[in-house]
Tab-separated table of C-alpha atoms and ligand atoms in Angstrom:
chain	number	residue	atom	x	y	z
A	22	MET	CA	56.992	104.663	141.968
A	23	SER	CA	53.362	104.272	142.845
A	24	SER	CA	50.820	105.790	140.275
A	25	LYS	CA	50.197	109.422	140.551
A	26	ILE	CA	46.652	109.541	138.455
A	27	LEU	CA	45.638	106.547	141.020
A	28	GLU	CA	46.760	108.516	144.274
A	29	GLN	CA	45.313	111.214	142.874
A	30	PHE	CA	41.805	109.428	142.598
A	31	LEU	CA	42.302	108.162	146.244
A	32	GLN	CA	42.783	111.327	147.855
A	33	THR	CA	40.093	113.008	146.190
A	34	ASN	CA	37.462	110.341	147.007
A	35	LEU	CA	38.746	109.266	150.273
A	36	SER	CA	38.266	113.283	151.590
A	37	ASP	CA	35.014	113.268	149.969
A	38	LEU	CA	33.421	110.628	151.721
A	39	LYS	CA	34.685	111.797	154.971
A	40	GLU	CA	33.956	115.150	154.465
A	41	LYS	CA	30.006	113.404	154.242
A	42	GLY	CA	30.712	111.240	156.843
A	43	LEU	CA	30.593	108.554	155.138
A	44	TYR	CA	33.123	106.929	155.837
A	45	ASN	CA	32.918	103.823	157.331
A	46	GLU	CA	35.709	103.526	160.221
A	47	ILE	CA	35.957	99.708	160.916
A	48	ASP	CA	35.151	98.536	164.369
A	49	SER	CA	37.563	95.036	165.304
A	50	LEU	CA	36.598	92.625	167.626
A	51	GLU	CA	38.775	91.231	170.619
A	52	SER	CA	36.565	88.638	171.503
A	53	ALA	CA	34.258	85.624	169.023
A	54	ASN	CA	31.632	87.443	167.596
A	55	GLY	CA	29.284	85.843	170.045
A	56	PRO	CA	26.005	87.510	172.134
A	57	VAL	CA	28.640	89.346	174.214
A	58	ILE	CA	31.167	91.195	172.193
A	59	GLN	CA	34.192	93.048	173.427
A	60	ILE	CA	35.920	96.267	171.060
A	61	LYS	CA	38.427	98.520	172.650
A	62	GLY	CA	38.501	96.500	175.872
A	63	GLN	CA	34.653	97.901	176.310
A	64	GLU	CA	32.363	94.783	176.649
A	65	LEU	CA	28.843	95.437	174.777
A	66	ILE	CA	25.989	93.374	173.580
A	67	ASN	CA	26.039	92.512	170.161
A	68	LEU	CA	22.711	93.199	167.806
A	69	SER	CA	24.332	93.090	165.269
A	70	SER	CA	25.608	89.778	164.144
A	71	ASN	CA	24.116	87.243	161.536
A	72	ASN	CA	25.376	84.689	163.936
A	73	TYR	CA	21.462	84.071	164.629
A	74	LEU	CA	21.474	79.976	166.355
A	75	GLY	CA	24.948	80.814	167.885
A	76	LEU	CA	26.598	78.746	166.120
A	77	ALA	CA	29.373	80.460	164.998
A	78	THR	CA	30.383	79.711	168.779
A	79	ASN	CA	28.697	76.182	169.606
A	80	PRO	CA	31.547	73.853	170.759
A	81	GLU	CA	30.503	70.756	168.734
A	82	LEU	CA	30.817	72.777	165.370
A	83	GLN	CA	34.538	73.693	167.141
A	84	ALA	CA	35.144	70.306	167.846
A	85	ALA	CA	34.400	68.775	164.647
A	86	ALA	CA	36.516	71.741	162.792
A	87	ILE	CA	39.167	70.774	164.834
A	88	GLU	CA	39.162	67.406	164.274
A	89	ALA	CA	39.496	68.462	160.527
A	90	ILE	CA	42.015	70.026	160.477
A	91	LYS	CA	43.976	66.895	162.049
A	92	SER	CA	43.020	64.571	159.346
A	93	TRP	CA	42.643	66.962	156.703
A	94	GLY	CA	44.939	69.518	157.035
A	95	VAL	CA	44.227	73.128	156.473
A	96	GLY	CA	43.165	73.473	153.125
A	97	ALA	CA	41.603	71.878	150.112
A	98	GLY	CA	44.705	71.867	147.870
A	99	ALA	CA	42.483	72.436	144.687
A	100	VAL	CA	39.455	73.712	142.819
A	101	ARG	CA	36.406	71.503	143.424
A	102	THR	CA	36.911	70.285	139.418
A	103	ILE	CA	40.499	69.567	139.285
A	104	ASN	CA	41.072	67.390	142.601
A	105	GLY	CA	39.812	69.979	145.625
A	106	THR	CA	36.464	67.849	146.459
A	107	LEU	CA	37.157	65.962	149.365
A	108	ARG	CA	34.550	63.974	150.798
A	109	LEU	CA	33.990	65.908	153.099
A	110	HIS	CA	32.482	68.592	150.257
A	111	ASP	CA	30.374	65.549	149.268
A	112	GLU	CA	28.934	64.797	152.337
A	113	LEU	CA	27.853	68.625	153.385
A	114	GLU	CA	26.339	68.986	149.914
A	115	GLU	CA	24.637	65.368	150.683
A	116	LYS	CA	23.163	66.413	153.761
A	117	LEU	CA	21.846	70.055	152.639
A	118	ALA	CA	19.810	68.378	149.828
A	119	ALA	CA	18.439	66.312	152.627
A	120	PHE	CA	17.817	69.371	154.756
A	121	LYS	CA	16.602	71.560	152.009
A	122	GLY	CA	13.773	68.834	150.590
A	123	THR	CA	16.042	69.042	146.701
A	124	GLU	CA	17.328	66.231	144.897
A	125	ALA	CA	20.765	67.828	144.882
A	126	VAL	CA	22.875	70.543	146.339
A	127	ILE	CA	25.837	72.026	144.938
A	128	SER	CA	28.661	74.498	147.664
A	129	TYR	CA	30.549	77.411	147.124
A	130	GLN	CA	32.995	79.676	149.178
A	131	SER	CA	30.445	82.466	149.831
A	132	GLY	CA	27.288	83.433	149.302
A	133	PHE	CA	27.882	86.308	147.439
A	134	ASN	CA	29.866	83.982	145.743
A	135	CYS	CA	27.210	82.051	144.568
A	136	ASN	CA	24.949	84.442	143.101
A	137	MET	CA	28.082	85.345	141.060
A	138	ALA	CA	28.210	81.832	140.058
A	139	ALA	CA	24.819	80.360	139.659
A	140	ILE	CA	22.843	83.172	137.791
A	141	SER	CA	25.615	83.419	134.943
A	142	ALA	CA	25.773	79.831	134.920
A	143	VAL	CA	22.065	80.097	133.188
A	144	MET	CA	21.166	83.456	131.834
A	145	ASP	CA	23.144	85.618	128.802
A	146	LYS	CA	22.315	88.219	126.595
A	147	ASN	CA	19.698	86.838	125.177
A	148	ASP	CA	17.507	87.072	128.591
A	149	ALA	CA	16.116	89.011	130.807
A	150	ILE	CA	15.734	88.565	135.046
A	151	LEU	CA	13.036	90.514	136.597
A	152	SER	CA	14.684	91.376	140.263
A	153	ASP	CA	13.080	93.030	142.964
A	154	GLU	CA	14.218	96.257	143.685
A	155	LEU	CA	15.258	95.893	146.739
A	156	ASN	CA	17.399	92.828	146.079
A	157	HIS	CA	20.543	92.064	148.237
A	158	ALA	CA	24.045	93.662	146.311
A	159	SER	CA	25.189	89.530	145.024
A	160	ILE	CA	21.917	89.239	143.353
A	161	ILE	CA	22.584	92.517	141.460
A	162	ASP	CA	26.268	91.968	140.185
A	163	GLY	CA	25.022	88.410	139.732
A	164	CYS	CA	23.144	89.803	137.415
A	165	ARG	CA	24.826	92.184	135.818
A	166	LEU	CA	27.363	89.519	135.270
A	167	SER	CA	25.220	87.458	133.364
A	168	LYS	CA	24.548	90.115	131.065
A	169	ALA	CA	21.053	89.393	130.696
A	170	LYS	CA	18.134	92.608	130.635
A	171	ILE	CA	17.669	93.659	134.398
A	172	ILE	CA	14.296	94.985	134.677
A	173	ARG	CA	13.288	95.788	138.343
A	174	PHE	CA	10.074	95.474	140.493
A	175	ASN	CA	8.807	97.377	142.914
A	176	HIS	CA	9.648	95.658	146.168
A	177	SER	CA	7.675	92.494	146.630
A	178	ASP	CA	4.361	94.591	144.684
A	179	MET	CA	2.909	91.293	142.672
A	180	ASP	CA	1.027	93.879	140.270
A	181	ASP	CA	4.071	95.378	138.836
A	182	LEU	CA	5.779	91.987	138.712
A	183	ARG	CA	2.937	90.298	137.129
A	184	GLN	CA	3.198	93.157	134.290
A	185	LYS	CA	6.605	93.296	133.782
A	186	ALA	CA	6.693	89.397	133.557
A	187	LYS	CA	4.003	89.220	131.199
A	188	GLU	CA	5.634	91.685	128.953
A	189	ALA	CA	8.971	90.716	129.177
A	190	THR	CA	7.679	87.330	127.898
A	191	GLU	CA	4.842	88.544	125.328
A	192	SER	CA	7.808	90.779	123.958
A	193	GLY	CA	9.495	88.219	121.972
A	194	LEU	CA	12.709	89.978	123.003
A	195	TYR	CA	14.132	87.260	125.379
A	196	HIS	CA	15.003	83.640	125.567
A	197	LYS	CA	14.680	83.007	129.323
A	198	VAL	CA	13.102	84.800	132.059
A	199	MET	CA	14.069	84.765	135.322
A	200	VAL	CA	13.000	86.084	138.819
A	201	ILE	CA	14.959	86.805	141.582
A	202	THR	CA	13.898	87.677	145.097
A	203	ASP	CA	15.571	87.828	148.685
A	204	GLY	CA	14.051	85.426	150.605
A	205	VAL	CA	14.200	87.388	153.462
A	206	PHE	CA	14.493	91.371	153.350
A	207	SER	CA	17.464	91.893	155.482
A	208	MET	CA	16.650	95.352	155.971
A	209	ASP	CA	13.130	95.434	157.096
A	210	GLY	CA	12.716	91.977	157.997
A	211	ASP	CA	9.979	91.365	155.837
A	212	ILE	CA	9.122	87.784	153.868
A	213	ALA	CA	9.317	87.361	149.892
A	214	LYS	CA	5.432	86.637	148.598
A	215	LEU	CA	6.716	83.240	147.080
A	216	PRO	CA	3.329	81.700	146.774
A	217	GLU	CA	2.308	84.077	144.501
A	218	ILE	CA	6.123	84.678	142.568
A	219	ALA	CA	5.653	81.037	142.382
A	220	GLU	CA	1.665	81.263	140.838
A	221	ILE	CA	2.957	84.055	138.587
A	222	ALA	CA	6.462	82.171	137.504
A	223	GLU	CA	3.895	78.995	136.165
A	224	THR	CA	1.609	81.320	134.332
A	225	TYR	CA	4.614	82.661	132.180
A	226	ASP	CA	6.743	79.800	132.040
A	227	LEU	CA	9.486	82.074	134.737
A	228	ILE	CA	12.866	80.444	136.280
A	229	THR	CA	12.592	81.221	139.763
A	230	TYR	CA	15.516	82.045	141.857
A	231	VAL	CA	15.400	82.734	145.743
A	232	ASP	CA	18.025	83.839	147.407
A	233	ASP	CA	17.617	82.606	151.310
A	234	ALA	CA	20.727	84.118	153.446
A	235	HIS	CA	18.285	85.422	156.313
A	236	GLY	CA	15.764	82.450	155.672
A	237	SER	CA	17.957	79.493	156.271
A	238	GLY	CA	17.783	78.506	159.924
A	239	VAL	CA	15.523	81.017	160.887
A	240	LEU	CA	12.227	80.272	158.651
A	241	GLY	CA	10.701	76.893	157.784
A	242	LYS	CA	11.948	75.859	160.943
A	243	GLY	CA	15.631	76.120	159.644
A	244	ALA	CA	15.143	74.861	156.262
A	245	GLY	CA	14.063	78.176	155.057
A	246	THR	CA	11.656	80.296	153.466
A	247	VAL	CA	10.604	78.044	150.382
A	248	LYS	CA	10.584	75.349	152.859
A	249	HIS	CA	7.800	77.758	155.327
A	250	PHE	CA	5.933	78.341	152.015
A	251	GLY	CA	6.232	74.057	151.468
A	252	LEU	CA	7.293	75.364	147.888
A	253	GLN	CA	9.675	73.081	147.533
A	254	ASP	CA	8.773	71.671	143.994
A	255	LYS	CA	8.610	74.981	142.715
A	256	ILE	CA	11.058	77.210	142.972
A	257	ASP	CA	14.600	76.072	141.031
A	258	PHE	CA	17.045	77.950	142.300
A	259	GLN	CA	17.465	77.474	146.319
A	260	MET	CA	20.406	79.474	146.850
A	261	GLY	CA	21.504	80.086	150.664
A	262	THR	CA	24.945	80.953	152.811
A	263	LEU	CA	26.499	78.955	155.442
A	264	SER	CA	27.887	81.813	156.779
A	265	LYS	CA	24.698	83.434	159.144
A	266	ALA	CA	22.567	81.437	160.378
A	267	ILE	CA	24.931	77.989	159.692
A	268	GLY	CA	27.606	80.126	161.610
A	269	VAL	CA	30.244	79.403	159.558
A	270	VAL	CA	31.198	79.934	155.560
A	271	GLY	CA	30.416	79.119	152.399
A	272	GLY	CA	27.012	79.186	149.807
A	273	TYR	CA	25.233	77.063	148.087
A	274	VAL	CA	22.262	75.998	145.549
A	275	ALA	CA	19.703	73.714	146.247
A	276	GLY	CA	17.608	72.435	143.185
A	277	LYS	CA	17.273	69.322	140.936
A	278	GLN	CA	20.280	67.064	139.831
A	279	GLN	CA	20.421	68.343	136.145
A	280	LEU	CA	20.635	71.825	137.713
A	281	ILE	CA	23.072	70.723	140.138
A	282	ASP	CA	25.416	68.801	137.210
A	283	TRP	CA	25.020	71.837	135.109
A	284	LEU	CA	26.446	74.361	137.772
A	285	LYS	CA	29.268	71.659	138.290
A	286	VAL	CA	30.642	72.077	134.911
A	287	ARG	CA	29.340	75.558	134.155
A	288	SER	CA	29.539	78.385	137.586
A	289	ARG	CA	33.018	79.846	137.423
A	290	PRO	CA	34.122	80.317	140.828
A	291	PHE	CA	33.339	76.879	140.939
A	292	LEU	CA	36.006	76.003	138.328
A	293	PHE	CA	38.453	78.552	139.086
A	294	SER	CA	38.332	78.937	142.754
A	295	THR	CA	39.844	76.458	145.592
A	296	ALA	CA	37.120	74.809	147.672
A	297	VAL	CA	36.281	75.749	150.859
A	298	THR	CA	38.691	74.083	153.521
A	299	PRO	CA	38.141	71.162	155.569
A	300	ALA	CA	37.156	72.540	158.277
A	301	ASP	CA	34.743	74.882	156.977
A	302	ALA	CA	32.955	72.072	155.396
A	303	VAL	CA	32.816	69.359	158.240
A	304	ALA	CA	31.666	72.420	160.027
A	305	ALA	CA	28.955	73.203	158.432
A	306	THR	CA	28.028	69.815	157.678
A	307	LYS	CA	27.450	69.432	161.364
A	308	ALA	CA	25.584	72.810	161.823
A	309	ILE	CA	22.866	71.464	159.211
A	310	GLU	CA	22.947	67.763	161.350
A	311	LEU	CA	22.260	69.623	164.724
A	312	MET	CA	19.561	71.424	163.108
A	313	MET	CA	17.977	68.900	161.731
A	314	ALA	CA	18.146	66.443	164.982
A	315	SER	CA	16.421	69.291	166.894
A	316	THR	CA	14.987	72.492	166.548
A	317	ASP	CA	15.151	74.103	169.983
A	318	LEU	CA	17.913	77.154	168.587
A	319	ASN	CA	15.493	77.715	166.228
A	320	GLU	CA	12.780	77.819	168.759
A	321	GLN	CA	15.142	80.209	171.286
A	322	LEU	CA	15.637	82.321	167.940
A	323	TRP	CA	12.586	83.722	167.360
A	324	GLU	CA	11.111	83.633	171.053
A	325	ASN	CA	14.316	86.107	171.513
A	326	GLY	CA	12.922	87.808	168.770
A	327	ASP	CA	9.833	88.406	169.695
A	328	TYR	CA	11.029	89.542	173.087
A	329	LEU	CA	13.010	92.120	171.994
A	330	LYS	CA	10.512	93.101	169.841
A	331	LYS	CA	8.066	93.541	172.444
A	332	GLY	CA	10.190	95.315	174.689
A	333	LEU	CA	10.930	97.909	172.063
A	334	LYS	CA	7.357	98.063	171.132
A	335	GLU	CA	6.143	98.498	174.652
A	336	LEU	CA	8.643	101.335	175.146
A	337	GLY	CA	6.951	103.286	171.871
A	338	PHE	CA	9.789	102.557	169.539
A	339	ASP	CA	8.913	101.943	165.753
A	340	ILE	CA	9.663	98.887	165.009
A	341	GLY	CA	8.775	98.468	161.669
A	342	LYS	CA	7.224	95.507	159.996
A	343	SER	CA	9.602	92.768	160.112
A	344	GLU	CA	7.961	89.316	160.350
A	345	THR	CA	11.348	87.479	161.391
A	346	PRO	CA	13.519	87.900	163.958
A	347	ILE	CA	15.627	91.012	162.399
A	348	THR	CA	14.378	94.256	164.321
A	349	PRO	CA	15.172	97.529	163.148
A	350	CYS	CA	13.983	100.424	164.918
A	351	ILE	CA	13.373	103.574	163.150
A	352	ILE	CA	14.452	106.810	164.207
A	353	GLY	CA	14.019	108.583	160.902
A	354	ASP	CA	16.410	111.142	160.791
A	355	GLU	CA	20.075	109.999	159.265
A	356	LYS	CA	22.322	112.227	161.680
A	357	THR	CA	19.847	111.361	164.766
A	358	THR	CA	20.134	107.727	163.415
A	359	GLN	CA	23.918	107.976	163.440
A	360	GLN	CA	23.770	109.909	167.079
A	361	PHE	CA	21.921	106.817	168.605
A	362	SER	CA	23.609	104.060	167.543
A	363	ARG	CA	26.877	106.134	169.155
A	364	ARG	CA	25.212	106.668	172.273
A	365	LEU	CA	23.801	102.660	172.581
A	366	TYR	CA	27.616	101.825	172.011
A	367	GLU	CA	28.615	104.564	174.390
A	368	GLU	CA	26.270	102.694	176.835
A	369	GLY	CA	26.890	99.005	176.001
A	370	VAL	CA	24.458	97.810	173.102
A	371	TYR	CA	26.186	97.483	169.975
A	372	ALA	CA	23.997	98.288	167.149
A	373	LYS	CA	24.506	99.459	163.502
A	374	SER	CA	23.120	102.033	162.076
A	375	ILE	CA	21.389	102.135	158.641
A	376	VAL	CA	20.365	105.241	156.383
A	377	PHE	CA	20.295	106.074	153.240
A	378	PRO	CA	20.951	105.216	150.489
A	379	THR	CA	21.431	101.333	151.779
A	380	VAL	CA	16.930	102.527	153.342
A	381	PRO	CA	15.205	105.139	151.617
A	382	ARG	CA	15.705	108.850	152.849
A	383	GLY	CA	14.343	109.480	156.565
A	384	THR	CA	13.705	106.149	157.430
A	385	GLY	CA	17.200	106.019	159.005
A	386	ARG	CA	16.936	103.053	161.576
A	387	VAL	CA	18.948	100.690	164.239
A	388	ARG	CA	19.147	96.694	162.988
A	389	ASN	CA	18.363	94.862	166.076
A	390	MET	CA	19.918	90.941	165.083
A	391	PRO	CA	18.691	89.075	168.122
A	392	THR	CA	20.105	85.273	168.439
A	393	ALA	CA	19.583	82.040	170.160
A	394	ALA	CA	22.729	82.892	171.870
A	395	HIS	CA	21.116	86.032	174.065
A	396	THR	CA	19.799	85.447	177.393
A	397	LYS	CA	16.936	87.318	178.969
A	398	GLU	CA	19.198	89.187	180.976
A	399	MET	CA	20.890	90.588	178.115
A	400	LEU	CA	18.146	91.606	176.228
A	401	ASP	CA	16.658	93.144	179.206
A	402	LYS	CA	19.423	95.342	179.825
A	403	ALA	CA	19.787	96.111	175.703
A	404	ILE	CA	16.066	97.092	176.571
A	405	ARG	CA	16.685	99.259	179.509
A	406	ILE	CA	19.668	101.143	177.403
A	407	TYR	CA	17.171	101.590	174.625
A	408	GLU	CA	15.037	103.217	176.463
A	409	LYS	CA	17.451	105.335	178.458
A	410	ILE	CA	18.647	106.489	174.945
A	411	GLY	CA	15.340	107.019	173.921
A	412	LYS	CA	14.633	109.781	176.419
A	413	GLU	CA	17.574	111.623	176.245
A	414	MET	CA	17.147	112.376	172.751
A	415	GLY	CA	13.712	112.634	172.439
A	416	VAL	CA	12.873	109.445	170.528
A	417	ILE	CA	10.070	108.154	172.743
B	510	PLP	C1	24.877	87.950	152.997
B	510	PLP	C2	24.075	87.800	152.093
B	510	PLP	C3	24.481	87.248	150.840
B	510	PLP	C4	26.405	86.883	150.692
B	510	PLP	O1	26.171	85.884	151.965
B	510	PLP	P1	27.858	85.185	152.258
B	510	PLP	O2	27.941	83.910	152.407
B	510	PLP	O3	27.680	86.407	153.439
B	510	PLP	O4	28.973	85.569	151.282
B	510	PLP	C5	24.324	86.889	149.575
B	510	PLP	N1	22.755	87.581	149.894
B	510	PLP	C6	22.436	88.031	150.614
B	510	PLP	C7	20.489	88.516	150.716
B	510	PLP	C8	22.906	88.485	151.717
B	510	PLP	O5	22.330	88.585	152.953
């Protein structure tokens, strides 16, 4: 018999969400997550994936993954520290370190998992973490898990950060103080002010941690936000994901050898959760190789991003202040934003609405993620559909 209390809890809370229109119905794709996708038999231009470089369906990655399965099987067989470290995992980490320009790298099963692992391996209840108020959920959870005091600073507000860094370090309350930020903020596409963050960190001897999930493959010719600013020597933790621009799955921290040595003996998801599969490791390595050999995909991504932005802006849409290919289209009112996204869908564009509480009230937006795999024809078609719905709904 199932628990009555649980049943009641689920019943109450699910109907509450549904009444408020906050229950998210998940759309299943009937195709690969490429530039055009199929849902319920309908073809849609896909402006919602994080597959920035189109590598999720890259034939070279697919071939490498198939080969790996044939030679190495489908699973790693154990956690990394028992005997689940295959030569393939070492090769992935070596390749990543070369790409990021750091001494060493540790890889994890996902980016989320990586933030759970790495923050609490270094920070504890005697420490404090200065965290940008718009940091990703996995950073917030990773910070909480560490039990360190979390001090939020206003988004990209360097005066606020400086003030709070000064207070935290001069208070004598904490052993270590870390500053942690997204490299690229995915809701607006803005870039963290890393040169100033690094300078403040130097002044107050802060540990620096950059989550570059949306910067890797995008900024710094693909090597990320830290490389973009030339700060490889100033940032202690360069965290990244292998699941967005890299197109596969996994996460990693790039940094000094000593840091990586420590994470390999102290991060719990590395010690207690099985390593990524041979196919994942090999496909991710192949992706890094492609990115190191050529910046063509990266350039195509930026060209497509600029093209989409220009098209929407010329129509009179508010595309915010993005500094990356991420292209928000700010509609404002929550209901109108959701309706706008629904109409786009009906006309053949898949672009998700993002509303309060994910973004501030009244700044609801449809977020567009152009990729290197989109053709001009696809983007033109999407822009035409935007125009139609924009006029129909009186947004432009
Ligand atoms: C997506 C994302 C993650 C999680 O990465 P996964 O590899 O998908 O688990 C972590 N941090 C940020 C900023 C992200 O955008």
